[in-house]
Short mmCIF file of C-alpha atoms in Angstrom, two decimals:
data_model
loop_
_atom_site.label_atom_id
_atom_site.label_comp_id
_atom_site.label_asym_id
_atom_site.label_seq_id
_atom_site.Cartn_x
_atom_site.Cartn_y
_atom_site.Cartn_z
CA MET A 1 -57.11 -33.22 -14.89
CA SER A 2 -54.49 -31.08 -13.21
CA ARG A 3 -53.17 -27.85 -14.62
CA PRO A 4 -49.43 -27.40 -15.32
CA GLY A 5 -47.68 -26.31 -12.20
CA SER A 6 -50.46 -27.57 -9.92
CA PRO A 7 -50.21 -30.68 -7.73
CA GLY A 8 -50.56 -33.87 -9.77
CA GLU A 9 -51.91 -37.27 -8.77
CA ASN A 10 -48.93 -37.99 -6.53
CA GLY A 11 -49.40 -34.63 -4.74
CA SER A 12 -46.13 -33.09 -5.96
CA ALA A 13 -45.89 -29.77 -7.74
CA ARG A 14 -44.23 -29.59 -11.14
CA SER A 15 -42.87 -26.34 -12.52
CA GLN A 16 -43.28 -25.36 -16.14
CA SER A 17 -39.60 -24.42 -16.29
CA SER A 18 -38.29 -27.59 -14.69
CA ASP A 19 -36.16 -28.31 -17.76
CA VAL A 20 -34.83 -24.71 -18.02
CA PRO A 21 -31.62 -24.00 -16.01
CA SER A 22 -31.92 -21.16 -13.52
CA PRO A 23 -29.76 -18.12 -14.29
CA VAL A 24 -26.52 -17.83 -12.26
CA SER A 25 -26.05 -14.38 -10.75
CA LYS A 26 -22.55 -12.98 -11.34
CA PRO A 27 -20.92 -10.82 -8.67
CA VAL A 28 -20.85 -7.17 -9.55
CA GLU A 29 -17.23 -6.04 -10.04
CA ALA A 30 -16.26 -2.86 -8.27
CA PRO A 31 -14.95 -0.19 -10.63
CA THR A 32 -11.19 0.12 -10.61
CA PRO A 33 -10.23 3.48 -9.12
CA ASN A 34 -8.32 5.79 -11.40
CA MET A 35 -5.22 6.41 -9.28
CA ASP A 36 -3.93 9.16 -11.55
CA ALA A 37 -7.24 10.99 -11.19
CA MET A 38 -7.13 10.56 -7.41
CA ARG A 39 -3.59 11.93 -7.21
CA ALA A 40 -4.56 14.87 -9.40
CA TYR A 41 -7.55 15.51 -7.14
CA VAL A 42 -5.35 15.61 -4.03
CA ARG A 43 -2.81 17.87 -5.76
CA SER A 44 -5.59 20.28 -6.70
CA TYR A 45 -6.13 21.07 -3.01
CA TRP A 46 -2.58 22.34 -2.47
CA GLY A 47 -2.79 26.01 -1.59
CA LYS A 48 -6.59 26.03 -1.32
CA THR A 49 -8.41 27.02 1.86
CA GLU A 50 -11.38 24.75 1.21
CA PHE A 51 -11.70 21.99 3.85
CA VAL A 52 -8.38 22.89 5.51
CA ASP A 53 -8.19 21.65 9.09
CA VAL A 54 -4.55 22.07 10.15
CA GLU A 55 -1.74 24.63 10.04
CA VAL A 56 1.94 23.78 9.63
CA HIS A 57 4.35 26.50 10.80
CA ALA A 58 7.85 26.38 9.27
CA ALA A 59 11.01 27.84 10.81
CA ASN A 60 11.04 30.79 8.40
CA GLY A 61 7.58 31.93 9.55
CA LYS A 62 5.74 30.51 6.57
CA ILE A 63 2.34 28.98 7.42
CA PHE A 64 0.81 26.20 5.33
CA HIS A 65 -2.95 25.66 5.52
CA LEU A 66 -3.37 21.96 4.85
CA HIS A 67 -5.50 18.86 5.31
CA ARG A 68 -4.94 16.34 8.08
CA LEU A 69 -6.05 13.43 5.90
CA VAL A 70 -3.19 14.16 3.47
CA LEU A 71 -0.56 14.67 6.17
CA ALA A 72 -1.63 11.44 7.89
CA GLN A 73 0.35 9.52 5.25
CA SER A 74 3.22 10.19 7.64
CA GLU A 75 3.07 8.05 10.78
CA PHE A 76 4.39 11.00 12.78
CA PHE A 77 1.53 13.29 11.75
CA ARG A 78 -1.08 10.56 12.04
CA LEU A 79 -0.17 9.91 15.67
CA ALA A 80 -0.03 13.63 16.40
CA PHE A 81 -3.60 14.04 15.14
CA SER A 82 -5.11 10.92 16.65
CA ARG A 83 -3.78 10.97 20.20
CA ASN A 84 -4.09 13.32 23.14
CA PHE A 85 -1.38 15.66 21.93
CA HIS A 86 -1.37 19.44 21.89
CA GLU A 87 -1.37 19.41 18.07
CA ALA A 88 -4.60 17.40 17.98
CA GLU A 89 -6.39 20.09 19.99
CA THR A 90 -4.93 23.22 18.43
CA ARG A 91 -4.74 21.86 14.86
CA LYS A 92 -1.33 23.56 14.61
CA ILE A 93 2.08 21.94 14.10
CA SER A 94 5.31 23.90 14.47
CA LEU A 95 8.53 22.57 12.94
CA PRO A 96 11.14 25.10 14.15
CA GLU A 97 14.07 22.65 14.10
CA ASP A 98 13.70 21.56 10.48
CA ASP A 99 14.98 23.30 7.36
CA PRO A 100 11.98 25.29 6.06
CA ILE A 101 12.68 24.60 2.38
CA ALA A 102 13.00 20.88 3.11
CA VAL A 103 9.71 21.03 5.03
CA GLU A 104 7.95 22.63 2.06
CA ILE A 105 9.30 19.95 -0.28
CA MET A 106 8.07 17.28 2.14
CA LEU A 107 4.58 18.80 2.21
CA LEU A 108 4.48 19.05 -1.58
CA HIS A 109 5.52 15.41 -1.77
CA LEU A 110 2.67 14.42 0.56
CA TYR A 111 0.25 16.14 -1.81
CA GLY A 112 1.55 14.00 -4.66
CA PHE A 113 3.89 16.34 -6.51
CA GLY A 114 6.94 14.83 -8.20
CA TRP A 115 10.53 15.66 -7.26
CA GLN A 116 11.21 18.03 -10.15
CA THR A 117 8.00 19.95 -9.48
CA CYS A 118 8.88 20.18 -5.79
CA ILE A 119 12.35 21.64 -6.29
CA LYS A 120 11.09 24.08 -8.94
CA THR A 121 8.25 25.26 -6.70
CA VAL A 122 10.40 26.18 -3.70
CA THR A 123 12.89 29.03 -3.55
CA GLY A 124 16.52 28.42 -2.62
CA PHE A 125 16.96 24.73 -3.38
CA ASP A 126 20.54 23.48 -3.52
CA GLN A 127 22.66 20.46 -2.57
CA ALA A 128 22.52 21.33 1.13
CA VAL A 129 18.72 21.47 1.05
CA CYS A 130 18.68 18.12 -0.75
CA LEU A 131 20.48 16.59 2.22
CA GLU A 132 18.07 18.30 4.62
CA VAL A 133 15.18 16.71 2.70
CA CYS A 134 16.76 13.30 3.39
CA LEU A 135 16.92 14.10 7.10
CA VAL A 136 13.35 15.43 7.23
CA ALA A 137 12.00 12.42 5.30
CA ASP A 138 13.69 10.08 7.77
CA LYS A 139 12.39 12.02 10.76
CA TYR A 140 8.77 11.97 9.57
CA ASP A 141 8.74 8.38 8.26
CA LEU A 142 8.44 9.07 4.53
CA GLU A 143 10.38 6.28 2.85
CA SER A 144 9.30 7.25 -0.67
CA LEU A 145 10.78 10.73 -0.21
CA GLN A 146 13.92 9.28 1.36
CA LYS A 147 14.54 7.15 -1.72
CA VAL A 148 14.30 9.93 -4.27
CA ALA A 149 16.13 12.55 -2.17
CA SER A 150 19.02 10.24 -1.23
CA LYS A 151 19.43 9.24 -4.86
CA GLU A 152 19.51 12.88 -5.93
CA PHE A 153 22.06 13.77 -3.23
CA SER A 154 24.40 10.94 -4.20
CA TRP A 155 24.38 12.24 -7.77
CA TYR A 156 25.68 15.60 -6.55
CA ILE A 157 28.84 14.08 -5.07
CA PRO A 158 30.94 13.78 -8.28
CA LYS A 159 30.11 17.42 -9.12
CA LEU A 160 31.14 18.54 -5.63
CA LEU A 161 34.52 16.81 -5.92
CA ARG A 162 35.78 19.73 -8.00
CA ALA A 163 38.44 21.75 -6.20
CA ASP A 164 36.21 24.76 -5.53
CA LYS A 165 33.31 22.62 -4.24
CA LYS A 166 35.15 20.19 -1.96
CA PRO A 167 34.79 22.28 1.23
CA LEU A 168 31.01 22.24 0.70
CA LEU A 169 31.06 18.46 0.22
CA TRP A 170 33.06 17.92 3.42
CA SER A 171 30.63 20.06 5.40
CA LEU A 172 27.65 18.18 3.95
CA LEU A 173 29.22 14.84 4.85
CA ALA A 174 29.82 16.09 8.39
CA ARG A 175 26.15 17.10 8.58
CA LEU A 176 25.15 13.70 7.22
CA TYR A 177 27.12 11.85 9.88
CA SER A 178 25.71 14.02 12.65
CA GLY A 179 22.23 12.68 11.87
CA PRO A 180 20.65 9.27 12.53
CA GLU A 181 22.96 6.32 11.95
CA LYS A 182 20.64 4.28 9.72
CA LEU A 183 19.96 6.91 7.11
CA MET A 184 19.29 5.58 3.62
CA VAL A 185 21.34 8.41 2.14
CA ARG A 186 24.48 7.29 4.01
CA SER A 187 24.84 4.04 2.10
CA ARG A 188 24.13 5.75 -1.24
CA ALA A 189 26.64 8.51 -0.53
CA LEU A 190 29.33 6.05 0.55
CA THR A 191 28.83 3.97 -2.58
CA MET A 192 29.41 7.06 -4.70
CA LEU A 193 32.42 8.11 -2.60
CA HIS A 194 33.96 4.65 -2.94
CA GLU A 195 33.91 5.06 -6.72
CA HIS A 196 35.96 8.24 -6.35
CA SER A 197 38.14 7.21 -3.39
CA ASP A 198 41.37 7.30 -5.45
CA LYS A 199 40.73 10.92 -6.38
CA ILE A 200 39.97 11.87 -2.77
CA LEU A 201 42.73 9.94 -1.00
CA GLY A 202 45.26 10.54 -3.76
CA ASP A 203 45.17 14.27 -3.09
CA PRO A 204 46.91 14.96 0.26
CA SER A 205 45.09 18.26 0.69
CA SER A 206 41.66 16.68 0.09
CA ALA A 207 42.40 13.73 2.37
CA ARG A 208 43.53 16.07 5.15
CA GLU A 209 40.41 18.22 4.83
CA LEU A 210 38.16 15.17 4.86
CA PHE A 211 39.91 13.80 7.96
CA THR A 212 39.37 17.12 9.71
CA SER A 213 35.72 17.58 8.66
CA CYS A 214 34.40 14.04 8.77
CA PRO A 215 36.82 11.40 10.12
CA GLU A 216 34.12 8.70 9.93
CA VAL A 217 33.90 8.99 6.15
CA ALA A 218 37.69 9.15 5.81
CA ALA A 219 38.04 5.94 7.83
CA GLU A 220 35.42 4.24 5.64
CA LEU A 221 37.23 5.23 2.45
CA ILE A 222 40.64 4.11 3.73
CA MET A 223 39.24 0.76 4.81
CA HIS A 224 37.49 0.33 1.47
CA ALA A 225 40.64 1.28 -0.44
CA GLY A 226 42.68 -1.22 1.62
CA LEU A 227 40.21 -4.01 0.94
CA GLY A 228 40.27 -3.14 -2.74
CA LYS A 229 44.07 -3.37 -2.95
CA GLY A 230 44.05 -6.66 -1.05
CA LYS A 231 41.52 -8.09 -3.48
CA LYS A 232 43.59 -6.96 -6.48
CA LYS A 233 46.70 -8.66 -5.05
CA ALA A 234 44.75 -11.83 -4.40
CA ASP A 235 43.40 -11.79 -7.95
CA ALA A 236 46.86 -11.19 -9.40
CA LYS A 237 48.52 -13.98 -7.39
CA PRO A 238 49.27 -16.98 -9.65
CA LYS A 239 47.47 -20.14 -8.82
CA SER A 240 49.65 -22.77 -7.20
CA VAL A 241 50.13 -25.98 -9.14
CA VAL A 242 49.36 -29.06 -7.09
CA PRO A 243 51.81 -31.82 -8.07
CA GLN A 244 50.21 -35.06 -9.01
CA LYS A 245 51.10 -38.10 -7.00
CA ARG A 246 53.36 -40.52 -8.70
CA VAL A 247 51.87 -43.89 -9.28
CA ALA A 248 54.29 -46.69 -8.63
CA GLU A 249 54.64 -49.02 -11.48
CA GLU A 250 53.85 -52.62 -10.82
CA GLN A 251 56.74 -54.78 -11.47
#
């Protein structure tokens, strides 16, 4: 007589649990990272000397002791650190050609600080610096910063169209058009200017100043205004009535 689980008369083994289904192992789910906690953790290292491994020198002489891993969010900095460049060896990056306040805002942004915190942290922020942030963000491949800075700059335009602020606006537009052609802020600024083109072109003094400071923008506004008038005329034109063909009566 064979015991349960031992070979029977036919030589095959029979398990006691042959009728019990085997448990199915479920894959262990990885814990979802808390992104807010991670961002807060990165922000906590702003201004700390712990684990710093790079220096950023701004044009005003200010030195920022930072972390390469954080700066590497920018393609420019990542390549500077990973290739055979001088910056990779010295662990120092000098940005003498960039507005120092805009540079500080860019670095704060890389550490995860929001726009309002950035502009409140720095000293000397104004509309001109806002435009410089757009230029710096474009230069160092930070699309997220470009979006928020270009939106903020476009909102300044209606305020700068006051009589005492127009010279500043013309100079900012000239600065804008001296930069790269495919700047995100250009399209946003032009959209806002188009909404106020009647006010700008309707004032001979303003139109003359704009032509002198930034002829490219003036040409854009004139072309847009001309297209707008043409569209209004086309919309106002009465529709022509197509006469119906007479049908000959059968006699």
